Short mmCIF file of C-alpha atoms (C1' of nucleotides) in Angstrom, two decimals:
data_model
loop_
_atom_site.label_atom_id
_atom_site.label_comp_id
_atom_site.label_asym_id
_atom_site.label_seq_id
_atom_site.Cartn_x
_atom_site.Cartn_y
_atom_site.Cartn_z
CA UNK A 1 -9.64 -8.82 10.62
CA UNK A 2 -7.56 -10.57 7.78
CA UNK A 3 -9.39 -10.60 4.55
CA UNK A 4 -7.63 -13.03 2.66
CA UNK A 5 -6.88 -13.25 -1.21
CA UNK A 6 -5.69 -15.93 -3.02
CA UNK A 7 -2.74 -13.93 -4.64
CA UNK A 8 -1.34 -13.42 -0.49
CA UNK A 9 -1.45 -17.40 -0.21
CA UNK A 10 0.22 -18.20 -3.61
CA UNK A 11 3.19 -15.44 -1.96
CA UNK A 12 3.40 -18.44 1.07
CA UNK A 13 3.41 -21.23 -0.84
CA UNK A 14 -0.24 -22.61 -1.27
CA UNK A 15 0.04 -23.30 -4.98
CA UNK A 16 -3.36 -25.47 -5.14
CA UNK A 17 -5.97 -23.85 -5.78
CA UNK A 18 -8.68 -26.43 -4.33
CA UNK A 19 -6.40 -25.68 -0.99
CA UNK A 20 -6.34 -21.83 -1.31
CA UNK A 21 -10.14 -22.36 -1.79
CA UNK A 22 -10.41 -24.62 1.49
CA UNK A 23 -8.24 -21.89 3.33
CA UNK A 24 -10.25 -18.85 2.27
CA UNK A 25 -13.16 -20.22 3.65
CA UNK A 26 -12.35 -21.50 6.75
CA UNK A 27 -10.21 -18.40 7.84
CA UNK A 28 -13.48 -15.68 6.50
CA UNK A 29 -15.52 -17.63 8.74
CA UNK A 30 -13.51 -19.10 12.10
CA UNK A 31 -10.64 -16.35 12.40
CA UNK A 32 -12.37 -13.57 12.68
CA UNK A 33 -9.94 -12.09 15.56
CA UNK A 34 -6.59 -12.35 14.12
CA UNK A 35 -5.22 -9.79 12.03
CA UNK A 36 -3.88 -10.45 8.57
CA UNK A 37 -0.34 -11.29 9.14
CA UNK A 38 -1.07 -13.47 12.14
CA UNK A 39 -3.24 -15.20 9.71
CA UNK A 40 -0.56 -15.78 7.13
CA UNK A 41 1.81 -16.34 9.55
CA UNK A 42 -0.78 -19.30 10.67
CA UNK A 43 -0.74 -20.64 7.31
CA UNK A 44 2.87 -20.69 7.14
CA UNK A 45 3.00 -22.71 10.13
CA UNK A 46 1.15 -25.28 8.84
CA UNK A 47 2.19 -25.70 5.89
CA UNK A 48 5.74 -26.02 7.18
CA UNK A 49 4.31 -28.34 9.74
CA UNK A 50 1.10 -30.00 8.74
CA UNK A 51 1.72 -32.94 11.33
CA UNK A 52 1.09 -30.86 14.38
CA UNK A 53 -2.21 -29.58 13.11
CA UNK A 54 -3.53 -32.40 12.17
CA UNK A 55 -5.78 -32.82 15.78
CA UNK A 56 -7.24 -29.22 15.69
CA UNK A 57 -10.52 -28.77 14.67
CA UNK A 58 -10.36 -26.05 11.89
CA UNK A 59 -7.01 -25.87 10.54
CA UNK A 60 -6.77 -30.09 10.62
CA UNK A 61 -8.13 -29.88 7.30
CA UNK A 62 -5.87 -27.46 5.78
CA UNK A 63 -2.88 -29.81 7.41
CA UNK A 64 -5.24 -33.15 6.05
CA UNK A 65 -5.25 -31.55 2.30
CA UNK A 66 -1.42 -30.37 2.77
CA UNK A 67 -0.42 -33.87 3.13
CA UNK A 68 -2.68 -35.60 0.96
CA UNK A 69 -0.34 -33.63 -1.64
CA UNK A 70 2.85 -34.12 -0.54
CA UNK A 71 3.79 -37.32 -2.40
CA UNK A 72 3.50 -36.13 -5.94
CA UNK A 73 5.02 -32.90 -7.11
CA UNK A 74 2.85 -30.20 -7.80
CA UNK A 75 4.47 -28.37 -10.29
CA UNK A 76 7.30 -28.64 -12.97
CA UNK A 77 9.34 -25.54 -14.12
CA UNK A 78 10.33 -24.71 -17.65
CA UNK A 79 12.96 -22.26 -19.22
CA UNK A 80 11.93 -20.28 -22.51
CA UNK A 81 13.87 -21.06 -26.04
CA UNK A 82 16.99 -19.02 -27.44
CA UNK A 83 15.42 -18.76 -30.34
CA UNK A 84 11.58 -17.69 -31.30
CA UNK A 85 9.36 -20.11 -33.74
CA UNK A 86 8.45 -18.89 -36.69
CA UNK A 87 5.31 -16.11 -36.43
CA UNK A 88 3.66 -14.34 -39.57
CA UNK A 89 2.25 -11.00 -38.61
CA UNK A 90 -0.30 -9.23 -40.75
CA UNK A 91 -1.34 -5.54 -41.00
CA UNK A 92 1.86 -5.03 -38.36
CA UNK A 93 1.63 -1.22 -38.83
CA UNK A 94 -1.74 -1.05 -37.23
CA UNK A 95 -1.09 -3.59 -34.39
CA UNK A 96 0.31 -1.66 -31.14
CA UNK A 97 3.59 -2.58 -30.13
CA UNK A 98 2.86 -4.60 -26.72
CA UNK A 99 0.79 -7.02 -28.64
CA UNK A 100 3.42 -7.68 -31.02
CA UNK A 101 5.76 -8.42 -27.90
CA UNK A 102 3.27 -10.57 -25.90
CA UNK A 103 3.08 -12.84 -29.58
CA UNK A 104 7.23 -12.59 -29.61
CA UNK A 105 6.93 -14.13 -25.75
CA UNK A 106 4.65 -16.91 -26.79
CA UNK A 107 7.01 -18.25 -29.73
CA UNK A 108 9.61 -18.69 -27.05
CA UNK A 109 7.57 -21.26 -25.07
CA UNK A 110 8.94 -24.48 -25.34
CA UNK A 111 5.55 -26.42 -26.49
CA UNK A 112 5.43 -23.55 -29.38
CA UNK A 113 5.31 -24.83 -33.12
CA UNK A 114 4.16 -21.76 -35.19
CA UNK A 115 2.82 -18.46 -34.61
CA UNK A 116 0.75 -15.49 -36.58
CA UNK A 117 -0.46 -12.56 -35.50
CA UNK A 118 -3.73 -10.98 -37.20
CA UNK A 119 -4.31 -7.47 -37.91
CA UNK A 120 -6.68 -6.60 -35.87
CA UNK A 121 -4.54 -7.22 -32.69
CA UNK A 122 -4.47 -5.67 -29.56
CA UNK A 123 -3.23 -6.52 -25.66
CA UNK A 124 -5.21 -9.58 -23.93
CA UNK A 125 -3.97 -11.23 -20.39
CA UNK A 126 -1.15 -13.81 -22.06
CA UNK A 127 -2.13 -14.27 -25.57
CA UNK A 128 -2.88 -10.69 -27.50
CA UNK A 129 -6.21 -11.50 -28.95
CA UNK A 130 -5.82 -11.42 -32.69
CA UNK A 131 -3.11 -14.19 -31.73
CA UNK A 132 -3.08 -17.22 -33.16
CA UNK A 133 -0.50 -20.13 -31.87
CA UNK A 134 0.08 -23.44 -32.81
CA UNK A 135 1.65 -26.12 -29.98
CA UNK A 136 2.58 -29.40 -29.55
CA UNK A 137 0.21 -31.74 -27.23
CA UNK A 138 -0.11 -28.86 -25.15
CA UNK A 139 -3.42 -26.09 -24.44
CA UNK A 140 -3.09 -23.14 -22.95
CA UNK A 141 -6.21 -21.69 -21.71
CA UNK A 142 -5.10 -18.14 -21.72
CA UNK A 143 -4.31 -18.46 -25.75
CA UNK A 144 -8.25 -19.73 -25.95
CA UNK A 145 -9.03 -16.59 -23.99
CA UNK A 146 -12.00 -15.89 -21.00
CA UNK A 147 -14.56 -16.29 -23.59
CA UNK A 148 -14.03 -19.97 -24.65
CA UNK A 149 -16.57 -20.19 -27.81
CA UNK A 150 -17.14 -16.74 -28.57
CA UNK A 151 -18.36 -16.88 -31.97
CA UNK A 152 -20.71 -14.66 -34.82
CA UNK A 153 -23.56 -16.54 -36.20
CA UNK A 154 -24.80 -15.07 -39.43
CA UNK A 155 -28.72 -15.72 -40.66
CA UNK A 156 -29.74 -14.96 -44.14
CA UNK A 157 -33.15 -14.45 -44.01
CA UNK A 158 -35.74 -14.68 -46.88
CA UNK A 159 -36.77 -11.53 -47.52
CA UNK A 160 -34.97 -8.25 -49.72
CA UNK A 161 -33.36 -5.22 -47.92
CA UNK A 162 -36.74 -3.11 -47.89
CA UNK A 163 -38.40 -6.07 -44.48
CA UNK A 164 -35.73 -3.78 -42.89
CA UNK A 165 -37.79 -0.71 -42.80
CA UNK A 166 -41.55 -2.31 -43.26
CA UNK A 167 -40.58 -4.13 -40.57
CA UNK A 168 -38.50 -1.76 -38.14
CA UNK A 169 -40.69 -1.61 -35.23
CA UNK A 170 -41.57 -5.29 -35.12
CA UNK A 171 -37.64 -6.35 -35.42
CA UNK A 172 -37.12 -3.72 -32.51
CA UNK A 173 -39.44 -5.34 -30.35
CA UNK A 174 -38.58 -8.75 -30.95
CA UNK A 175 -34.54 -7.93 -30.27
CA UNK A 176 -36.21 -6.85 -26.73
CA UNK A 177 -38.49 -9.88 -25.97
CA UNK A 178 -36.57 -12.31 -27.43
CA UNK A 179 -32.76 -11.14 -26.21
CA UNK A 180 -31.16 -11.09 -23.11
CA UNK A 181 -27.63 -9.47 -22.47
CA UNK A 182 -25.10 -9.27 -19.21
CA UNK A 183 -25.59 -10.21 -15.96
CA UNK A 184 -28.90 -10.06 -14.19
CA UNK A 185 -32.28 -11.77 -15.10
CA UNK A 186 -32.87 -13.87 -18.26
CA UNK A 187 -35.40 -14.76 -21.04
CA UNK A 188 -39.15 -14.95 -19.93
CA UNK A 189 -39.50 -18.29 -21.87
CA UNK A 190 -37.74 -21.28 -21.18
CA UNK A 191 -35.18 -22.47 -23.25
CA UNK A 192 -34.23 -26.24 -24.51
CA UNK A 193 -30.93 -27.37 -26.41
CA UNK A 194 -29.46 -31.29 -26.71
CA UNK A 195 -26.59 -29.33 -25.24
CA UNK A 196 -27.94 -29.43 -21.48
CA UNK A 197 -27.88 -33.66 -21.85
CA UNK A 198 -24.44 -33.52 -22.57
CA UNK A 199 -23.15 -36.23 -19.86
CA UNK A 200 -19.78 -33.73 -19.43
CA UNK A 201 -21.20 -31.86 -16.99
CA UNK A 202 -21.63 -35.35 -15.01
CA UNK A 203 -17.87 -36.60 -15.89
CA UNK A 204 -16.25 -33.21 -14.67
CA UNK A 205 -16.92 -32.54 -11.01
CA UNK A 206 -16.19 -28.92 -11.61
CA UNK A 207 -18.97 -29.29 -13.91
CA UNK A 208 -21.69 -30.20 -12.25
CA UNK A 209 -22.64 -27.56 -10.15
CA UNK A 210 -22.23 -24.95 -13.35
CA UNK A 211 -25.24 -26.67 -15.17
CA UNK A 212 -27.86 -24.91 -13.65
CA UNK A 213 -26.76 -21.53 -14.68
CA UNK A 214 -26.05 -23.11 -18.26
CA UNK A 215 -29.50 -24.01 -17.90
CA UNK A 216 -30.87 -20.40 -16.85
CA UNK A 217 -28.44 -18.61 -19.49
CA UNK A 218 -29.48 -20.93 -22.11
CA UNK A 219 -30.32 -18.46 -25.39
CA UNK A 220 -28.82 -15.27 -23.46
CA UNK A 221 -26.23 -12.91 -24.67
CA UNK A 222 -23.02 -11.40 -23.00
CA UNK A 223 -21.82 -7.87 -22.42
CA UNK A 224 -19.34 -5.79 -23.74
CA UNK A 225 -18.77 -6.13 -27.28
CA UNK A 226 -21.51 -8.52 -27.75
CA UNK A 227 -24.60 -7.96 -29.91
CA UNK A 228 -27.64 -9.03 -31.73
CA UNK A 229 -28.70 -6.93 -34.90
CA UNK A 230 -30.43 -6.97 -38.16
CA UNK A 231 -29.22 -5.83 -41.29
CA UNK A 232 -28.96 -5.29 -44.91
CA UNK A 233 -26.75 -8.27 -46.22
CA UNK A 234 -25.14 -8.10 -50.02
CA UNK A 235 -24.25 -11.20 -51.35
CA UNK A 236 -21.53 -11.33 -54.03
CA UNK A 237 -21.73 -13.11 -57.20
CA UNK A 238 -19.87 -16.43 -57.53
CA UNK A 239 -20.56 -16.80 -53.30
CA UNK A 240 -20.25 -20.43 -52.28
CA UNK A 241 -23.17 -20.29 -49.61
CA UNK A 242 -25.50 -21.19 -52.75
CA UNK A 243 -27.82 -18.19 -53.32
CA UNK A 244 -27.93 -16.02 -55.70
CA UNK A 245 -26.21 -12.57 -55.41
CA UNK A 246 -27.98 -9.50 -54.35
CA UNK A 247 -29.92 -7.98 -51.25
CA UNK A 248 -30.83 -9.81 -48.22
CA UNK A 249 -32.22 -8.88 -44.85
CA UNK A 250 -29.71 -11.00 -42.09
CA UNK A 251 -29.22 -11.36 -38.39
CA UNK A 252 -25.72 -11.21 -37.10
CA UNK A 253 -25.03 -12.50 -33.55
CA UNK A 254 -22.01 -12.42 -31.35
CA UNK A 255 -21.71 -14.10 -28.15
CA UNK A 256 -19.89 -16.77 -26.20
CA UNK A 257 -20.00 -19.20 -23.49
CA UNK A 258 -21.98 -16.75 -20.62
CA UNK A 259 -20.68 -18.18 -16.99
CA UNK A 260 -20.64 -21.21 -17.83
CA UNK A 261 -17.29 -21.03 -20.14
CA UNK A 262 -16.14 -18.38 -18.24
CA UNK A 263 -15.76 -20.92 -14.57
CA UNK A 264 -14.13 -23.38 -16.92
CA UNK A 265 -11.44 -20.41 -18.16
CA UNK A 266 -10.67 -19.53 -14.68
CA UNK A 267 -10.63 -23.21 -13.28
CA UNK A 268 -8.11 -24.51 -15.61
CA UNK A 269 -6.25 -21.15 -16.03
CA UNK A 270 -5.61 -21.70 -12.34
CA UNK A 271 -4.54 -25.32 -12.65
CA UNK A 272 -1.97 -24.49 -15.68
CA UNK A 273 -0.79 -21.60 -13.53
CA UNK A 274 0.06 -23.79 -10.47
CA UNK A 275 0.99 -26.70 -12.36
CA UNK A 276 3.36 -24.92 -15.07
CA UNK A 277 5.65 -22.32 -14.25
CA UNK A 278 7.28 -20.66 -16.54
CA UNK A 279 9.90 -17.55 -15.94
CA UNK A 280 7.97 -15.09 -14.47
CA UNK A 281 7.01 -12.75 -17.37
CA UNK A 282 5.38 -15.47 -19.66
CA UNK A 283 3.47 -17.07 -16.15
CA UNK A 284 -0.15 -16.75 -17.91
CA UNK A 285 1.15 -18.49 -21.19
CA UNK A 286 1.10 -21.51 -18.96
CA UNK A 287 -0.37 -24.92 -20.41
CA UNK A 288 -1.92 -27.94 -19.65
CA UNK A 289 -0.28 -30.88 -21.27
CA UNK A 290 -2.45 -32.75 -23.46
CA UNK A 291 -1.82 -36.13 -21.86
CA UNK A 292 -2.46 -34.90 -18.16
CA UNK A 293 -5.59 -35.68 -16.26
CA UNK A 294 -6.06 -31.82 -16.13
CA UNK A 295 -5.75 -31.20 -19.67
CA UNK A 296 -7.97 -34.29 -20.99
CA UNK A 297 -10.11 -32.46 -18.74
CA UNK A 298 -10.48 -29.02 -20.00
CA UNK A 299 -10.51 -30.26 -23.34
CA UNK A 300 -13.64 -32.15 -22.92
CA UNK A 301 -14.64 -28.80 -21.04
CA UNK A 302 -14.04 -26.03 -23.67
CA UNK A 303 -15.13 -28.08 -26.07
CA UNK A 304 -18.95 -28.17 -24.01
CA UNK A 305 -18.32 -24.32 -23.66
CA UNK A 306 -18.01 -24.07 -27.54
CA UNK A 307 -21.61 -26.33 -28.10
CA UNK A 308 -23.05 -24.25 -25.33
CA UNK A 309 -21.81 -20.97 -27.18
CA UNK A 310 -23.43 -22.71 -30.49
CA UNK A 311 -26.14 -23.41 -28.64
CA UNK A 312 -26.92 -20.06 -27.27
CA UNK A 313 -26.61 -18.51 -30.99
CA UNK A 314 -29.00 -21.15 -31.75
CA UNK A 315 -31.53 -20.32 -29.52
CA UNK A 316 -31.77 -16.45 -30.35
CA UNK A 317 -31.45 -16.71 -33.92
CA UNK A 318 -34.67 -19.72 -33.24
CA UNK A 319 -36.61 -16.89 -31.07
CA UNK A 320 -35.98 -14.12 -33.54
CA UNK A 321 -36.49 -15.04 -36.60
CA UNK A 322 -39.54 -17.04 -35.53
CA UNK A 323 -41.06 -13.94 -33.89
CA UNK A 324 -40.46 -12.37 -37.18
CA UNK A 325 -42.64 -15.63 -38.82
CA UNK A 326 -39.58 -15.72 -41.39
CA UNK A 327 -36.88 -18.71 -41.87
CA UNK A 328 -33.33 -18.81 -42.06
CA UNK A 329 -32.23 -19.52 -46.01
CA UNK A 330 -28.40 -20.11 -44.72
CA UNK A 331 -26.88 -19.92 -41.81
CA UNK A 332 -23.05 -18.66 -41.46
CA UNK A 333 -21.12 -19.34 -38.30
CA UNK A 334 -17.75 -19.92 -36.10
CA UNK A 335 -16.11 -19.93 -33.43
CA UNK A 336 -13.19 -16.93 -32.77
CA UNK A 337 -11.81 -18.11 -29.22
CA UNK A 338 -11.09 -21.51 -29.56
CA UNK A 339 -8.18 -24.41 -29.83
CA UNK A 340 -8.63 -27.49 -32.48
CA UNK A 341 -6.57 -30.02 -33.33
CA UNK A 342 -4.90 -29.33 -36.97
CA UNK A 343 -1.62 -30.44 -39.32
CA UNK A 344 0.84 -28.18 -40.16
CA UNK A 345 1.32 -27.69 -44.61
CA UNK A 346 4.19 -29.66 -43.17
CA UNK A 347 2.36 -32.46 -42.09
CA UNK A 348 2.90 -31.88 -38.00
CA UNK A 349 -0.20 -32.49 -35.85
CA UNK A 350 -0.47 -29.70 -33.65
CA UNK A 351 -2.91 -27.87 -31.23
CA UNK A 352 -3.90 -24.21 -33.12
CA UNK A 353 -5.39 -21.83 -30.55
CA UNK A 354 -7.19 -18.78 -31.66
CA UNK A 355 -7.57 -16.04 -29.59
CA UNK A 356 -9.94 -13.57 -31.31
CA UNK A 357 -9.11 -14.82 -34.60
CA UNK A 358 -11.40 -16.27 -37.40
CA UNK A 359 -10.55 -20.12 -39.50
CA UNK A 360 -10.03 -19.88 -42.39
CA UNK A 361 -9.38 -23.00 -44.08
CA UNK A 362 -9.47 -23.23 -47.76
CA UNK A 363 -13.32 -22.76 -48.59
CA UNK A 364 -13.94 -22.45 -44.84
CA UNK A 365 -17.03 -19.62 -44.53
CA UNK A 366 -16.31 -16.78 -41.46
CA UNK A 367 -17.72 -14.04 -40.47
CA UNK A 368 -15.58 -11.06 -39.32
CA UNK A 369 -17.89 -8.01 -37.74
CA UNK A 370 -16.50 -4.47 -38.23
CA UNK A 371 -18.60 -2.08 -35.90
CA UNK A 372 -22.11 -1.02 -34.85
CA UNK A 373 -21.55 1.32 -37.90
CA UNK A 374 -19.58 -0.38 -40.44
CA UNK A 375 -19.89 -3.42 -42.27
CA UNK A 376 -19.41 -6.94 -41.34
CA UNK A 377 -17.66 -9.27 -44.22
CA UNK A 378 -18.70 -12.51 -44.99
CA UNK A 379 -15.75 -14.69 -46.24
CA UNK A 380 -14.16 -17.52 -47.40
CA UNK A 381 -10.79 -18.87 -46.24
CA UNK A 382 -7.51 -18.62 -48.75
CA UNK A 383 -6.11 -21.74 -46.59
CA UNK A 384 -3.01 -20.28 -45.77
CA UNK A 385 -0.29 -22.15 -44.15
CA UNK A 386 1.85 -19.06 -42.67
CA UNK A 387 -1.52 -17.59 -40.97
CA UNK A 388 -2.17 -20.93 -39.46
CA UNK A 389 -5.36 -20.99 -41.70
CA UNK A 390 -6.88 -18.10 -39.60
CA UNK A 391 -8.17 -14.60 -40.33
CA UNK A 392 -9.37 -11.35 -38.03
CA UNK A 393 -11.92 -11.59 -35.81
CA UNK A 394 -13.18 -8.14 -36.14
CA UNK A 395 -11.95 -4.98 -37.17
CA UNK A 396 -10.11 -4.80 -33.43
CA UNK A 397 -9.69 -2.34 -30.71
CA UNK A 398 -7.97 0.96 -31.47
CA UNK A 399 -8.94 2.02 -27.76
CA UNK A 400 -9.16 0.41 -24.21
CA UNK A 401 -12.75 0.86 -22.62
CA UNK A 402 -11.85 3.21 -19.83
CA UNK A 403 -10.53 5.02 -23.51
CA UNK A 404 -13.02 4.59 -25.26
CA UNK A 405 -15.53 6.40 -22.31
CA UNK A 406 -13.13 9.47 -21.88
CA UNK A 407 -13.26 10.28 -25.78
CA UNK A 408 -17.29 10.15 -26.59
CA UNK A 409 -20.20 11.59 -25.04
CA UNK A 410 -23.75 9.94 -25.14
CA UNK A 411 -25.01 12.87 -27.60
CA UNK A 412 -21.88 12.59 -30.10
CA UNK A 413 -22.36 8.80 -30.33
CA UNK A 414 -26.34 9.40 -31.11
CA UNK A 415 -24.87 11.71 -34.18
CA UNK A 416 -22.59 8.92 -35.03
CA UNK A 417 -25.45 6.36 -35.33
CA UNK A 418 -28.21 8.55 -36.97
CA UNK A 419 -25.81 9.81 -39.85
CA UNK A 420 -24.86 5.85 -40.56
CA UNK A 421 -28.55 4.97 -40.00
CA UNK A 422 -28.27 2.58 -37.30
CA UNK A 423 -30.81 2.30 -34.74
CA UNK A 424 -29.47 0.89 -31.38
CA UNK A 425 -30.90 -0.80 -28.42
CA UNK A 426 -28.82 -0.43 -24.94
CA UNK A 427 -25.41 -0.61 -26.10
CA UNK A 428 -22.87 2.04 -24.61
CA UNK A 429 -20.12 4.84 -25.42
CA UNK A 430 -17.66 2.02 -24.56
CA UNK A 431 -18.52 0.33 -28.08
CA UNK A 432 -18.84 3.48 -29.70
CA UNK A 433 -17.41 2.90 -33.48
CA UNK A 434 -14.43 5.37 -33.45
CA UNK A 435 -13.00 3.10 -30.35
CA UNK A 436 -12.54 0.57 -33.21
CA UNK A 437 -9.74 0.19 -36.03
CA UNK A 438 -11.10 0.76 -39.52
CA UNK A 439 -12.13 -2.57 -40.98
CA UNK A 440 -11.58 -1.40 -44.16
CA UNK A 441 -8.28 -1.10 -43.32
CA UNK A 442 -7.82 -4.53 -41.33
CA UNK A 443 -9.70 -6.17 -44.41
CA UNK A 444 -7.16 -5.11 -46.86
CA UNK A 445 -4.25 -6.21 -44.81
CA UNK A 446 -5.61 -9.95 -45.10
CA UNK A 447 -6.29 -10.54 -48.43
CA UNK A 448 -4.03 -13.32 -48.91
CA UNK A 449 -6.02 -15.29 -45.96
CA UNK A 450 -9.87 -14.72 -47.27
CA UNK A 451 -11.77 -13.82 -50.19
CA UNK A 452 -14.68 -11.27 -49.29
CA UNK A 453 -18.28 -13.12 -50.35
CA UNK A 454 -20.72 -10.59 -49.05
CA UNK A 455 -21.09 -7.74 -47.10
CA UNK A 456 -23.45 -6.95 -43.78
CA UNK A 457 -24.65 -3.49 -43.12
CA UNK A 458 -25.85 -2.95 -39.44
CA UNK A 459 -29.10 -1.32 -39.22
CA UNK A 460 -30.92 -2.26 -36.08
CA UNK A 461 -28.37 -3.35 -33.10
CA UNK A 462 -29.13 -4.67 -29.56
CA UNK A 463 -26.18 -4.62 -26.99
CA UNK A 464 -25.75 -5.00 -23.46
CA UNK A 465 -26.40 -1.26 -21.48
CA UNK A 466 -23.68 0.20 -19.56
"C1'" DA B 1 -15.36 -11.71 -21.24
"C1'" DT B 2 -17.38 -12.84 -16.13
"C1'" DG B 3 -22.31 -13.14 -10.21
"C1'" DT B 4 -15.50 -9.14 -11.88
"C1'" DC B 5 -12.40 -14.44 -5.77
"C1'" DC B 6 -14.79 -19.88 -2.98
#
DNA sequence: ATGTCC
């Protein structure tokens, strides 16, 4: 029988993605008999047609929604500039090269203002992540990323370095009771956040059926690079967080949006992509115009992702520290997949989309993680107009996944985590620390964009397994 | 990153 995919029914013309929705599920379920191609030569058919379907039963309401769209036009189609805006890149000789060119292709768009690439870079689907862009009345979801409102939340905690080790098997078992990462299951207790009221999910119809998950992933963690750990935290003099310098004990959390941010991604990705096209090549920098229904839309709808990312930090850093029977001194956090509305040193008001890259306003506190054995760095933004006021988000990549799995074993990562003195929980090869760039390294290269106010050692580090 | 396509 035909087993349908969307990408066979954009190839014929069925752009929409509410249609190609509508199509896949009648034809899984009535037209069981006819092969593929007499499928899509069905579809063709109709859509060249939709008038003499209209009476039939099934594919009436493919014809119905085909003509309900015919009046307006469904797309528009742009050409890329002669000439590329301006884009800063820092720490270029550590960024690979097809990074650097998917940042050259997005300062050709035509909604491009500025441009800088960070140096912990690597290859993403549109946007490299480590990307940073700035447009005009224009988001595009790809250069927010999958992950709308992935973000590090930083605790410092009111206790000296040495709770670490009195404390070791208590923080062990609370980062297992009180954490939940990837896919299946979820916390034991049940979880409450203002978040959940937000009347968004009531205003978006794509919304509404997504809240229940929100609901159940409330205070849950993702997979992949994701983690929860504690850690030795040194705190520099003349920090502007208010405490005094020395040795802290801190939790350090990153995590984003869970499913809920990551329907809204793929939902409005889809829209931009039917709705913009661009020459072929730069197809996933596609945008949603700021003034369109659509794009009002996913505004209001990353911006609930990023709260519900917020949210979720919230929660873990409530259950952990609690189960600990310690409080939070200061709390240290941001977003690093994002867009917000800014102005240019020149004084244009522009949309800056960060893909995997940290704010860094003047003053403005970040936190950029290195690895599960090297230090994360607390800082303060320089302000700086040619990096779009952004830093790294991490140290970066220096190896794809399926990479990163050929090159360690299980046993050599053990090694790698006992001589740093890291104790970790799940986690797998796939994060192992040699499949990231130094952060040493990617520190140095952006010292005109932060000053470095503390440093976070890893010591006991919860991750998704597998 | 993500019930890895509704």
């Amino acid at each position: 029988m035909g087993n349908l995919r969307s990408k066979d029914l954009s190839k014929i013309g069925y752009h929409n993605d509410q249609l190609r929705s509508l199509v896949i599920g009648i034809t899984s379920k009535n037209f069981k008999h006819h092969s593929r191609q007499q499928l899509l030569d069905l579809l063709v058919e109709i859509k060249d047609n939709p008038e003499a379907f209209l009476d039939d039963e099934l594919t009436g309401k493919i014809a119905e929604k085909i003509i309900g769209r015919a009046g307006a036009p469904s797309f528009k189609a742009f050409e890329l500039r002669n000439e590329p805006v301006f884009c800063k890149t820092y720490g270029s000789k550590g960024i690979e090269p097809a990074a650097k060119r998917q940042m050259e292709l997005a300062t050709l768009l035509p909604v491009s203002v500025q441009a800088a690439l960070m140096p912990d870079a690597h290859m993403g689907f549109g946007l490299p992540i480590g990307g940073v862009l700035a447009t005009d009345h224009a988001v595009i979801p790809y250069a927010v990323g999958m992950d709308i409102g992935c973000r590090m939340a930083l605790s410092i905690i009111g206790e000296n370095e040495s709770f670490l080790k009195r404390y070791e098997y208590q923080i062990r078992e609370a980062l297992k009771a009180h954490t939940h990462f990837g896919m299946e299951g979820g916390l034991d207790t049940r979880q409450e956040h203002e978040v959940l009221d937000s009347p968004v999910f009531n205003e978006i119809a794509m919304l509404k059926p997504l809240r229940s998950k929100a609901v159940r992933q409330l205070g849950t963690s993702g997979s992949g690079n994701h983690f929860a750990e504690f850690g030795e935290m040194e705190l520099f003099t003349d920090n502007t967080i208010g405490l005094p310098a020395g040795k802290y004990t801190a939790l350090l959390t990153h995590s984003g949006s869970r499913g809920l941010g990551s329907a809204i991604a793929r939902h409005y990705t889809q829209i931009a992509m039917n709705t913009c096209k661009l020459p072929r090549h730069s197809q996933q920098l596609a945008w949603l115009d700021l003034n369109s229904e659509a794009g009002q839309e996913y505004w209001l709808a990353m911006t609930l992702a990023g709260d519900y990312a917020k949210a979720c930090h919230e929660r873990i850093h409530a259950n952990l520290i609690k189960a600990l029977n310690q409080e939070a001194l200061r709390v240290v956090e941001n977003h690093h997949n994002f867009a917000w509305k800014d102005r240019l040193t020149d004084g244009r008001d522009v949309v800056i989309h960060r893909k995997g890259a940290t704010p860094a306003h003047k003053g403005e506190l970040g936190i950029i993680p290195g690895s599960m054995t090297t230090p994360a760095y607390l800082v303060s933004g320089k302000g700086t107009g040619n990096a779009l006021y952004s830093a790294s988000h991490g140290s970066g990549r220096a190896m794809s996944r399926q990479k990163a799995k050929e090159s360690m074993t299980v046993s050599a990562m053990k090694k790698l985590l006992a001589n740093a003195g890291v104790t970790l929980i799940g986690g797998s090869v796939e994060e192992n620390p040699l499949a990231y760039k130094d952060i040493e390294t990617v520190i140095a290269a952006q010292s005109d964009l932060v000053d470095i106010q503390g440093k976070f050692y890893p010591r006991i580090v919860r991750m998704n397994k597998e």
